[in-house]
XYZ file of C-alpha atoms in Angstrom:
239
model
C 0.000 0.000 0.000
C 1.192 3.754 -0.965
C 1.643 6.311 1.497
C -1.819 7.869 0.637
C -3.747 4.801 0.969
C -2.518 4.161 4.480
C -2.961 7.416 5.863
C -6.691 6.973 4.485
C -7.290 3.585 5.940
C -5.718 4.365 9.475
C -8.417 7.850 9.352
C -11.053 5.333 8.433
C -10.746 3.199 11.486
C -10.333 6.241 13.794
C -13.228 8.687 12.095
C -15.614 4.853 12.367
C -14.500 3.396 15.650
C -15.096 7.020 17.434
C -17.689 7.649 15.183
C -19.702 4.649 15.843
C -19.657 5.064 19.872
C -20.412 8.820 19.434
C -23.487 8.114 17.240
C -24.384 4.552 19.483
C -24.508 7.187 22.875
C -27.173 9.604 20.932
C -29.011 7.310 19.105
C -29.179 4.696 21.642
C -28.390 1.569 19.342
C -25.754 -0.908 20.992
C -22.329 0.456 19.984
C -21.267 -3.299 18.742
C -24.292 -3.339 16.252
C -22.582 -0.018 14.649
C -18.684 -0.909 15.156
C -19.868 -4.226 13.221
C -21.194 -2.254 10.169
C -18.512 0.053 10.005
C -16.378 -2.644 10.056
C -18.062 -4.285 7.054
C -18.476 -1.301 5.261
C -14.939 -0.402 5.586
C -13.265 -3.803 5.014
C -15.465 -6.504 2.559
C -17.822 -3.521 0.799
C -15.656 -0.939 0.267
C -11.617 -2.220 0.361
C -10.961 0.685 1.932
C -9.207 -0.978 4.852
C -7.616 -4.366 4.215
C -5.897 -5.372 7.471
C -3.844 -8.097 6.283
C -2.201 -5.725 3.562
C -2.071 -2.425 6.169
C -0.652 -4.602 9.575
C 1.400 -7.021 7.450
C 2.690 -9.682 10.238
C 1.964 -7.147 12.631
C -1.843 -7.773 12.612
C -1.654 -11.079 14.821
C 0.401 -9.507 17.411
C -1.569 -6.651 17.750
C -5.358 -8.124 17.645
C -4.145 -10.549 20.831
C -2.445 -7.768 22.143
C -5.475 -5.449 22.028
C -7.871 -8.611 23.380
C -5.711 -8.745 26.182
C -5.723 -5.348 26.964
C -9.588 -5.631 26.888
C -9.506 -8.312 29.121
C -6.958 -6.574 31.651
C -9.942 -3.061 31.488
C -12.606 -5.637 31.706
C -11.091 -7.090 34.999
C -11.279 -3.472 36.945
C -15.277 -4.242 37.242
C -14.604 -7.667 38.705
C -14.444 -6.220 42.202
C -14.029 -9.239 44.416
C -15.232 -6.987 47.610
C -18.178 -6.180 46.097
C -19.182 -9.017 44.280
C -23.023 -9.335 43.246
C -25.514 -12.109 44.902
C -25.163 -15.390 43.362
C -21.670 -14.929 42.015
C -21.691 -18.890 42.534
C -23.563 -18.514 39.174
C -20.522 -17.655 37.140
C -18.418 -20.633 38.215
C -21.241 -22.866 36.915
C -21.512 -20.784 33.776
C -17.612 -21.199 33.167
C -17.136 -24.920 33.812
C -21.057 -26.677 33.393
C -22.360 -24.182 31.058
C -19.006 -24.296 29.444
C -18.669 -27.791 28.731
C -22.707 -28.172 27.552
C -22.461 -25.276 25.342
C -19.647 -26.887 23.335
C -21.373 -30.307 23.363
C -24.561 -28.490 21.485
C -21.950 -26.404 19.174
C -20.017 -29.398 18.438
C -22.959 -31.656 18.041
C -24.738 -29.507 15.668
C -21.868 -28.607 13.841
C -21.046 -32.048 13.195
C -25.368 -33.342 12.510
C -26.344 -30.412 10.816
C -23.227 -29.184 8.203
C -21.836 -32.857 8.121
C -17.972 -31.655 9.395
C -15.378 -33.564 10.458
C -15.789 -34.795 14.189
C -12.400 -33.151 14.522
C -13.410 -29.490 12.910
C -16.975 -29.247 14.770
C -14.914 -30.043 18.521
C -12.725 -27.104 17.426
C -15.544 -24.988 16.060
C -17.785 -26.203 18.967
C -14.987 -24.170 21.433
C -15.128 -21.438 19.075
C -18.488 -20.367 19.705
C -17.893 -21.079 23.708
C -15.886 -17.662 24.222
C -18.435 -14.801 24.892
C -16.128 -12.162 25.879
C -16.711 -8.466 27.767
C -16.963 -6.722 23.681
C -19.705 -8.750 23.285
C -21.535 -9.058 26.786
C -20.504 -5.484 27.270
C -22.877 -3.566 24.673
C -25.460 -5.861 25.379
C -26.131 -5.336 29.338
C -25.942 -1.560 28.557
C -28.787 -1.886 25.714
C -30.842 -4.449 27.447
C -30.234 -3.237 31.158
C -31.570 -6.557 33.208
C -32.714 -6.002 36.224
C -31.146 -7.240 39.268
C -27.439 -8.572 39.707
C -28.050 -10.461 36.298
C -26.231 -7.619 34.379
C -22.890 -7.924 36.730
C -23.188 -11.748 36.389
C -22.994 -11.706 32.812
C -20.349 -9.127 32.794
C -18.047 -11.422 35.469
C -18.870 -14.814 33.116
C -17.440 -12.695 30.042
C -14.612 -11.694 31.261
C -13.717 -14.799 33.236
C -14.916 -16.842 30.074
C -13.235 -14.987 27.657
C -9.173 -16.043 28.771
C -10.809 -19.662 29.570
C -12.505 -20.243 26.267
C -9.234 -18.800 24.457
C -6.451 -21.370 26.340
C -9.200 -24.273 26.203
C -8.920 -23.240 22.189
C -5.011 -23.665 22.104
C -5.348 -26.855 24.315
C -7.897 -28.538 21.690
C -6.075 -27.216 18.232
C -3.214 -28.696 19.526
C -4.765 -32.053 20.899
C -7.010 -32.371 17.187
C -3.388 -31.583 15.051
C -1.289 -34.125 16.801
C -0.736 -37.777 17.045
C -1.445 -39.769 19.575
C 0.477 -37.960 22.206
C -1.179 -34.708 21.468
C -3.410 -34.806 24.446
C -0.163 -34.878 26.703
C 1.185 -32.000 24.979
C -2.238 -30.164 25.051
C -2.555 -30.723 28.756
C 1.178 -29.700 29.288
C 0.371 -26.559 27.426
C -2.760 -25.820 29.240
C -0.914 -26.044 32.653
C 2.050 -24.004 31.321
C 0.038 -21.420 29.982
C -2.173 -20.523 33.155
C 0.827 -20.945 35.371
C 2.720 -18.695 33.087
C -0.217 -16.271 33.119
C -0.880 -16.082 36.667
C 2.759 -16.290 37.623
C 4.232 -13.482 35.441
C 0.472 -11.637 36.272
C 1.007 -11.327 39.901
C 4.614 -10.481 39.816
C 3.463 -6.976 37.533
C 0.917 -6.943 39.511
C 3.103 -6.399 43.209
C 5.356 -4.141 41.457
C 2.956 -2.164 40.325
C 0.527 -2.001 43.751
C 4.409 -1.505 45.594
C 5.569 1.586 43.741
C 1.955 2.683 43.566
C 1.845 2.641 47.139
C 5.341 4.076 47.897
C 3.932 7.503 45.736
C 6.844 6.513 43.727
C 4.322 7.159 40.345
C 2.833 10.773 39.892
C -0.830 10.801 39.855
C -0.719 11.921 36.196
C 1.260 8.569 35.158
C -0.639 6.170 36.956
C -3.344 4.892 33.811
C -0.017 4.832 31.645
C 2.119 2.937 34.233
C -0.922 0.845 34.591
C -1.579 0.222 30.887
C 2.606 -0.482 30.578
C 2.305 -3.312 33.208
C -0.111 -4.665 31.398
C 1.287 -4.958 28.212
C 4.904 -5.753 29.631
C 3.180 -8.719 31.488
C 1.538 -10.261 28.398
C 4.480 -9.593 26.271
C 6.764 -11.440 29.093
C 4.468 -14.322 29.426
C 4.086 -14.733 25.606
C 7.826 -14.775 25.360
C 8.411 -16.856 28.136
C 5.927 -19.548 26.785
């Protein structure tokens, strides 16, 4: 792409993304429902953004980079002091509800388009994740009454990391021989110790300095946002 043509697609997604949360807050329709068809508009419809030719091998890096950024904002409302009624709810939504909703995606997958037993199981944990961009929009424009709204919103964001590593665990199990459940296990285990490990240490460092006044007021969202993003760069690299 020419000089012109990226300066034109990175305007695109700013003038759209903004654009579509500005118009979502005065008009009322769920801000997803509008990023979605900008997004189509932009990309298949128009060409005027084509990721793959604007990020290059960048685009990977930065769309699990961004999700786990999400995730790391999304965890703020997960306030373990004042967690809503019921919050025994979630756990069953992340390990019962987890498990039947594959079975259906899977099973359906597999009955209804005739797929490989292999490629509805992974498709079948595909459609498991329901993470805080989608849950998100869809509290605000529904507004349930009741703790039901914080519920969803802690089964999103708890499901969202959990449906992800389950993903890696079962592409690698379904790609393998016959030891590919060992390795997928052994990956599984790695990659939540990893995660929790490196996590906490960015975590202490950050709540120790924090404490100490040893970050300005004015630096403490950035400091915050480069704790995040050194801890899932250091756990990505450690993996």
């Amino acid at each position: 792409m020419d000089t012109t043509s990226v300066t034109i697609a990175l305007g695109t997604i700013v003038v759209l993304g903004v654009g579509a949360q500005w118009l979502g807050r005065i008009t009322g329709i769920p801000t997803v429902v509008l990023l979605l068809l900008g997004g189509i508009l932009a990309g298949p419809v128009t060409g005027v953004v084509e990721p793959e030719e604007l990020l290059g091998d960048t685009l990977d890096p930065l769309v699990t980079l961004a999700v786990s950024l999400l995730l790391f904002d999304s965890g703020f409302a997960l306030n373990l002091r004042r967690r809503p009624k019921g919050v025994d709810v979630v756990s069953r939504l992340v390990s019962v509800g987890l498990l039947i909703t594959w079975a259906i995606g899977a099973g359906a997958s597999y009955l209804i388009f005739d797929m490989e037993a292999s490629v509805a199981v992974m498709l079948g944990v595909v459609l498991v994740v329901s993470g805080p961009t989608v849950v998100g929009p869809i509290v605000k424009a529904s507004r349930p009454r009741g703790s039901t709204g914080k519920l969803l919103e802690w089964e999103g964001t708890i499901l969202d990391p959990v449906g992800a590593t389950l993903g890696a665990t079962t592409l690698t199990v379904i790609t393998n021989d016959s030891s590919g459940l060992v390795e997928g296990l052994g990956i599984l285990v790695a990659t939540v110790a990893l995660g929790i490990g490196v996590g906490l240490l960015c975590a202490a460092v950050f709540v120790v300095a924090w404490r100490n006044y040893a970050i300005p007021d004015d630096l403490q969202v950035p400091v915050a946002f480069m704790f995040a993003v050194l801890a899932y760069t250091a756990a990505g690299a450690v993996r």
